[in-house]
CSV table of C-alpha atoms in Angstrom, one decimal:
chain,number,residue,atom,x,y,z
J,136,UNK,CA,103.1,109.8,136.4
J,137,UNK,CA,105.0,106.5,136.8
J,138,UNK,CA,108.2,105.7,138.7
J,139,UNK,CA,111.7,105.5,137.3
J,140,UNK,CA,113.9,102.6,138.5
J,141,UNK,CA,115.6,104.9,141.0
J,142,UNK,CA,112.2,106.1,142.3
J,143,UNK,CA,111.0,102.6,142.7
J,144,UNK,CA,114.1,101.7,144.7
J,145,UNK,CA,113.7,104.8,146.9
J,146,UNK,CA,110.2,103.6,147.7
J,147,UNK,CA,111.4,100.1,148.5
J,148,UNK,CA,114.1,101.5,150.8
J,149,UNK,CA,111.5,103.8,152.5
J,150,UNK,CA,109.7,100.6,153.6
J,151,UNK,CA,112.9,99.0,154.9
J,152,UNK,CA,112.7,97.1,158.3
J,153,UNK,CA,116.3,96.1,159.2
J,154,UNK,CA,115.2,93.8,162.0
J,155,UNK,CA,112.8,92.0,159.6
J,156,UNK,CA,115.7,91.8,157.0
J,157,UNK,CA,118.0,90.1,159.5
J,158,UNK,CA,115.3,87.6,160.5
J,159,UNK,CA,114.3,86.9,156.9
J,160,UNK,CA,117.9,86.4,155.7
J,161,UNK,CA,118.4,83.6,158.2
J,162,UNK,CA,115.6,81.7,156.4
J,163,UNK,CA,117.1,82.1,153.0
J,164,UNK,CA,120.7,80.8,153.0
J,165,UNK,CA,121.0,81.0,149.2
J,166,UNK,CA,120.5,84.8,149.1
J,167,UNK,CA,123.3,87.3,149.9
J,168,UNK,CA,122.2,89.7,152.7
J,169,UNK,CA,123.4,92.7,150.7
J,170,UNK,CA,120.7,92.0,148.1
J,171,UNK,CA,117.9,92.1,150.7
J,172,UNK,CA,116.3,95.5,151.6
J,173,UNK,CA,114.0,94.2,154.2
J,174,UNK,CA,110.4,95.0,153.1
J,175,UNK,CA,107.6,93.1,154.8
J,176,UNK,CA,105.3,91.2,152.3
J,177,UNK,CA,102.1,93.1,153.0
J,178,UNK,CA,103.8,96.4,152.3
J,179,UNK,CA,105.4,95.0,149.1
J,180,UNK,CA,102.0,93.7,147.9
J,181,UNK,CA,100.5,97.2,148.4
J,182,UNK,CA,103.4,98.7,146.4
J,183,UNK,CA,103.0,96.1,143.7
J,184,UNK,CA,99.3,96.9,143.4
J,185,UNK,CA,100.1,100.6,142.9
J,186,UNK,CA,103.0,100.0,140.6
J,187,UNK,CA,101.2,97.4,138.5
J,188,UNK,CA,98.8,100.1,137.2
J,189,UNK,CA,101.7,102.2,135.7
J,190,UNK,CA,103.1,101.9,132.2
J,191,UNK,CA,106.6,101.5,133.7
J,192,UNK,CA,105.6,98.1,135.2
J,193,UNK,CA,105.9,96.6,131.7
J,194,UNK,CA,109.4,97.8,131.3
J,195,UNK,CA,110.3,96.6,134.8
J,196,UNK,CA,109.1,93.0,133.8
J,197,UNK,CA,111.6,93.1,130.9
J,198,UNK,CA,114.5,94.5,133.0
J,199,UNK,CA,116.2,91.3,134.1
J,200,UNK,CA,118.1,90.5,136.2
J,201,UNK,CA,117.1,92.7,139.1
J,202,UNK,CA,119.5,93.8,141.8
J,203,UNK,CA,117.4,93.3,144.9
J,204,UNK,CA,115.5,90.4,146.4
J,205,UNK,CA,112.4,92.6,146.8
J,206,UNK,CA,112.6,93.6,143.2
J,207,UNK,CA,112.4,89.9,142.3
J,208,UNK,CA,109.4,89.5,144.7
J,209,UNK,CA,107.7,92.5,143.1
J,210,UNK,CA,108.3,91.0,139.7
J,211,UNK,CA,106.7,87.7,140.9
J,212,UNK,CA,103.7,89.7,142.2
J,213,UNK,CA,103.2,91.5,139.0
J,214,UNK,CA,103.2,88.2,137.1
J,215,UNK,CA,100.7,86.8,139.5
J,216,UNK,CA,98.3,89.7,138.7
J,217,UNK,CA,98.3,89.0,135.0
J,218,UNK,CA,95.0,87.9,133.5
J,219,UNK,CA,96.1,86.3,130.2
J,220,UNK,CA,97.4,82.7,130.4
J,221,UNK,CA,99.8,82.8,127.5
J,222,UNK,CA,101.3,86.1,128.6
J,223,UNK,CA,101.7,84.8,132.1
J,224,UNK,CA,103.6,81.7,130.8
J,225,UNK,CA,105.8,83.8,128.6
J,226,UNK,CA,106.7,86.1,131.6
J,227,UNK,CA,107.4,83.1,133.8
J,228,UNK,CA,109.6,81.5,131.2
J,229,UNK,CA,111.6,84.7,131.2
J,230,UNK,CA,111.7,85.2,134.9
J,231,UNK,CA,112.1,81.8,136.5
J,232,UNK,CA,115.7,81.2,135.5
J,233,UNK,CA,116.6,84.3,137.6
J,234,UNK,CA,114.8,83.1,140.8
J,235,UNK,CA,117.4,82.1,143.3
J,236,UNK,CA,115.5,81.3,146.5
J,237,UNK,CA,112.4,79.4,147.8
J,238,UNK,CA,110.6,82.5,149.1
J,239,UNK,CA,110.4,84.3,145.7
J,240,UNK,CA,109.5,81.0,144.0
J,241,UNK,CA,106.7,80.2,146.4
J,242,UNK,CA,105.0,83.6,146.4
J,243,UNK,CA,104.2,83.4,142.7
J,244,UNK,CA,100.5,82.3,142.4
J,245,UNK,CA,99.3,83.4,138.9
J,246,UNK,CA,95.8,84.6,138.7
J,247,UNK,CA,95.6,83.3,135.2
J,248,UNK,CA,96.1,79.7,136.5
J,249,UNK,CA,93.0,79.7,138.8
J,250,UNK,CA,90.7,78.9,135.9
J,251,UNK,CA,92.7,75.7,135.3
J,252,UNK,CA,93.6,76.2,131.6
J,253,UNK,CA,93.8,72.8,129.9
J,254,UNK,CA,97.4,73.4,128.8
J,255,UNK,CA,98.6,74.1,132.4
J,256,UNK,CA,99.4,70.6,133.7
J,257,UNK,CA,101.6,69.8,130.8
J,258,UNK,CA,103.3,73.2,131.1
J,259,UNK,CA,103.9,72.5,134.8
J,260,UNK,CA,105.4,69.2,133.8
J,261,UNK,CA,107.8,70.9,131.4
J,262,UNK,CA,108.9,73.3,134.2
J,263,UNK,CA,109.5,70.3,136.4
J,264,UNK,CA,111.8,68.9,133.8
J,265,UNK,CA,114.0,71.9,133.8
J,266,UNK,CA,117.5,71.7,135.4
J,267,UNK,CA,117.1,75.0,137.2
J,268,UNK,CA,116.2,74.3,140.9
J,269,UNK,CA,113.5,76.9,141.3
J,270,UNK,CA,111.9,76.3,137.9
J,271,UNK,CA,111.5,72.7,138.9
J,272,UNK,CA,110.2,73.6,142.3
J,273,UNK,CA,107.7,76.1,140.8
J,274,UNK,CA,106.4,73.4,138.4
J,275,UNK,CA,105.7,71.0,141.3
J,276,UNK,CA,104.1,73.9,143.2
J,277,UNK,CA,101.7,74.6,140.4
J,278,UNK,CA,100.4,71.0,140.6
J,279,UNK,CA,100.2,71.2,144.4
J,280,UNK,CA,98.3,74.5,144.4
J,281,UNK,CA,95.9,74.1,141.5
J,282,UNK,CA,95.6,70.3,140.9
J,283,UNK,CA,95.0,68.4,144.1
J,284,UNK,CA,91.3,69.1,144.4
J,285,UNK,CA,88.5,68.6,141.9
J,286,UNK,CA,90.9,68.9,139.0
J,287,UNK,CA,93.2,66.2,140.4
J,288,UNK,CA,94.4,63.3,138.2
J,289,UNK,CA,96.4,60.3,139.5
J,290,UNK,CA,98.9,60.8,136.7
J,291,UNK,CA,100.1,64.0,138.3
J,292,UNK,CA,101.4,62.0,141.3
J,293,UNK,CA,103.6,60.0,139.0
J,294,UNK,CA,104.9,63.1,137.3
J,295,UNK,CA,106.1,64.5,140.7
J,296,UNK,CA,107.4,61.1,141.9
J,297,UNK,CA,109.6,60.8,138.7
J,298,UNK,CA,111.5,64.0,139.6
J,299,UNK,CA,114.9,63.0,140.9
J,300,UNK,CA,117.2,65.7,142.3
J,301,UNK,CA,120.1,66.3,144.6
J,302,UNK,CA,118.8,69.8,145.4
J,303,UNK,CA,117.3,70.3,148.9
J,304,UNK,CA,114.7,72.8,147.7
J,305,UNK,CA,113.4,70.5,145.0
J,306,UNK,CA,113.2,67.5,147.3
J,307,UNK,CA,111.5,69.5,150.0
J,308,UNK,CA,108.8,70.6,147.5
J,309,UNK,CA,108.3,67.0,146.4
J,310,UNK,CA,107.7,66.0,150.0
J,311,UNK,CA,105.4,69.0,150.6
J,312,UNK,CA,103.4,68.0,147.5
J,313,UNK,CA,103.0,64.4,148.6
J,314,UNK,CA,102.1,65.4,152.2
J,315,UNK,CA,99.4,67.7,150.8
J,316,UNK,CA,98.3,64.9,148.5
J,317,UNK,CA,98.0,62.6,151.6
J,318,UNK,CA,95.7,65.3,153.1
J,319,UNK,CA,93.6,65.7,149.9
J,320,UNK,CA,93.9,62.5,147.9
J,321,UNK,CA,94.9,60.0,150.5
J,322,UNK,CA,94.0,56.8,148.7
J,323,UNK,CA,95.8,57.8,145.5
J,324,UNK,CA,98.9,59.1,147.3
J,325,UNK,CA,99.4,56.3,149.9
J,326,UNK,CA,100.8,53.6,147.6
J,327,UNK,CA,103.7,55.9,146.8
J,328,UNK,CA,104.8,55.4,150.4
J,329,UNK,CA,103.7,51.8,150.8
J,330,UNK,CA,105.6,50.7,147.6
J,331,UNK,CA,108.7,52.9,148.3
J,332,UNK,CA,108.3,54.9,145.1
J,333,UNK,CA,109.9,58.0,146.5
J,334,UNK,CA,113.6,58.7,147.2
J,335,UNK,CA,114.3,57.7,150.8
J,336,UNK,CA,114.8,61.2,152.2
J,337,UNK,CA,111.7,62.5,150.4
J,338,UNK,CA,109.8,59.5,151.6
J,339,UNK,CA,110.5,60.2,155.3
J,340,UNK,CA,110.1,64.0,154.9
J,341,UNK,CA,106.7,63.4,153.4
J,342,UNK,CA,105.6,61.4,156.4
J,343,UNK,CA,107.0,64.0,158.8
J,344,UNK,CA,105.1,66.8,157.1
J,345,UNK,CA,101.9,64.7,156.9
J,346,UNK,CA,102.1,63.8,160.6
J,347,UNK,CA,102.6,67.5,161.4
J,348,UNK,CA,99.5,68.5,159.3
J,349,UNK,CA,96.2,69.2,161.0
J,350,UNK,CA,94.5,68.1,157.7
J,351,UNK,CA,95.5,64.5,158.2
J,352,UNK,CA,93.4,62.5,160.7
J,353,UNK,CA,95.1,61.0,163.7
J,354,UNK,CA,94.4,57.4,162.8
J,355,UNK,CA,96.1,57.9,159.4
J,356,UNK,CA,99.1,59.5,161.1
J,357,UNK,CA,99.5,56.4,163.3
J,358,UNK,CA,99.7,54.3,160.1
J,359,UNK,CA,102.0,56.7,158.3
J,360,UNK,CA,104.5,56.5,161.1
J,361,UNK,CA,104.9,52.8,160.6
J,362,UNK,CA,106.0,53.4,157.0
J,363,UNK,CA,109.1,55.4,157.9
J,364,UNK,CA,112.3,54.1,156.4
J,365,UNK,CA,115.2,53.6,158.8
J,366,UNK,CA,118.5,55.2,158.1
J,367,UNK,CA,117.1,57.6,155.5
J,368,UNK,CA,117.0,60.9,157.4
């Protein structure tokens, strides 16, 4: 027998860790503390695995918006477990506009994307073009997670570089993407710094994150430091 909405919340609150809630809330300034229960991610993943087998999970995926941060995270985990690509995209299109923080956005890693469906890069580009902060961030994250290895194409760098935003959580993801590209596709990514093709703050944050990465060799870090732009944060 499945769980009602009330029973699901009771299970979430049974896993509550108030100390963890207080710590985690400090990392998410965009989320009201009252909406955070305080469930550690491993416990939530275990719950999602159990709940995902129930018929009620389908109704839960249609019940937006949710009240609690953990319910949104549970929603993202259920989407990540979907096997069908088109269904996954449909669920994401419905859910992403309700995502209000970086943590929920970044935990979504769809199983259906791991096979690199041919339509996915253009779909990621469409998400990147959306005005909603975390939809844009998610689209960039898709290219970072799934398309910086053997499926990489140089055009993807241009797509990300073309994103211009005043939103901190978008710009931080652009920097994270290019720092990862410097670790995995150095020769293709480097000209974006040498030619100043990124916004100044993103440019310097990219260098900072690359220099902090263990995946970038020291000799490259030395050169990257020389490319910092003064007076740009």
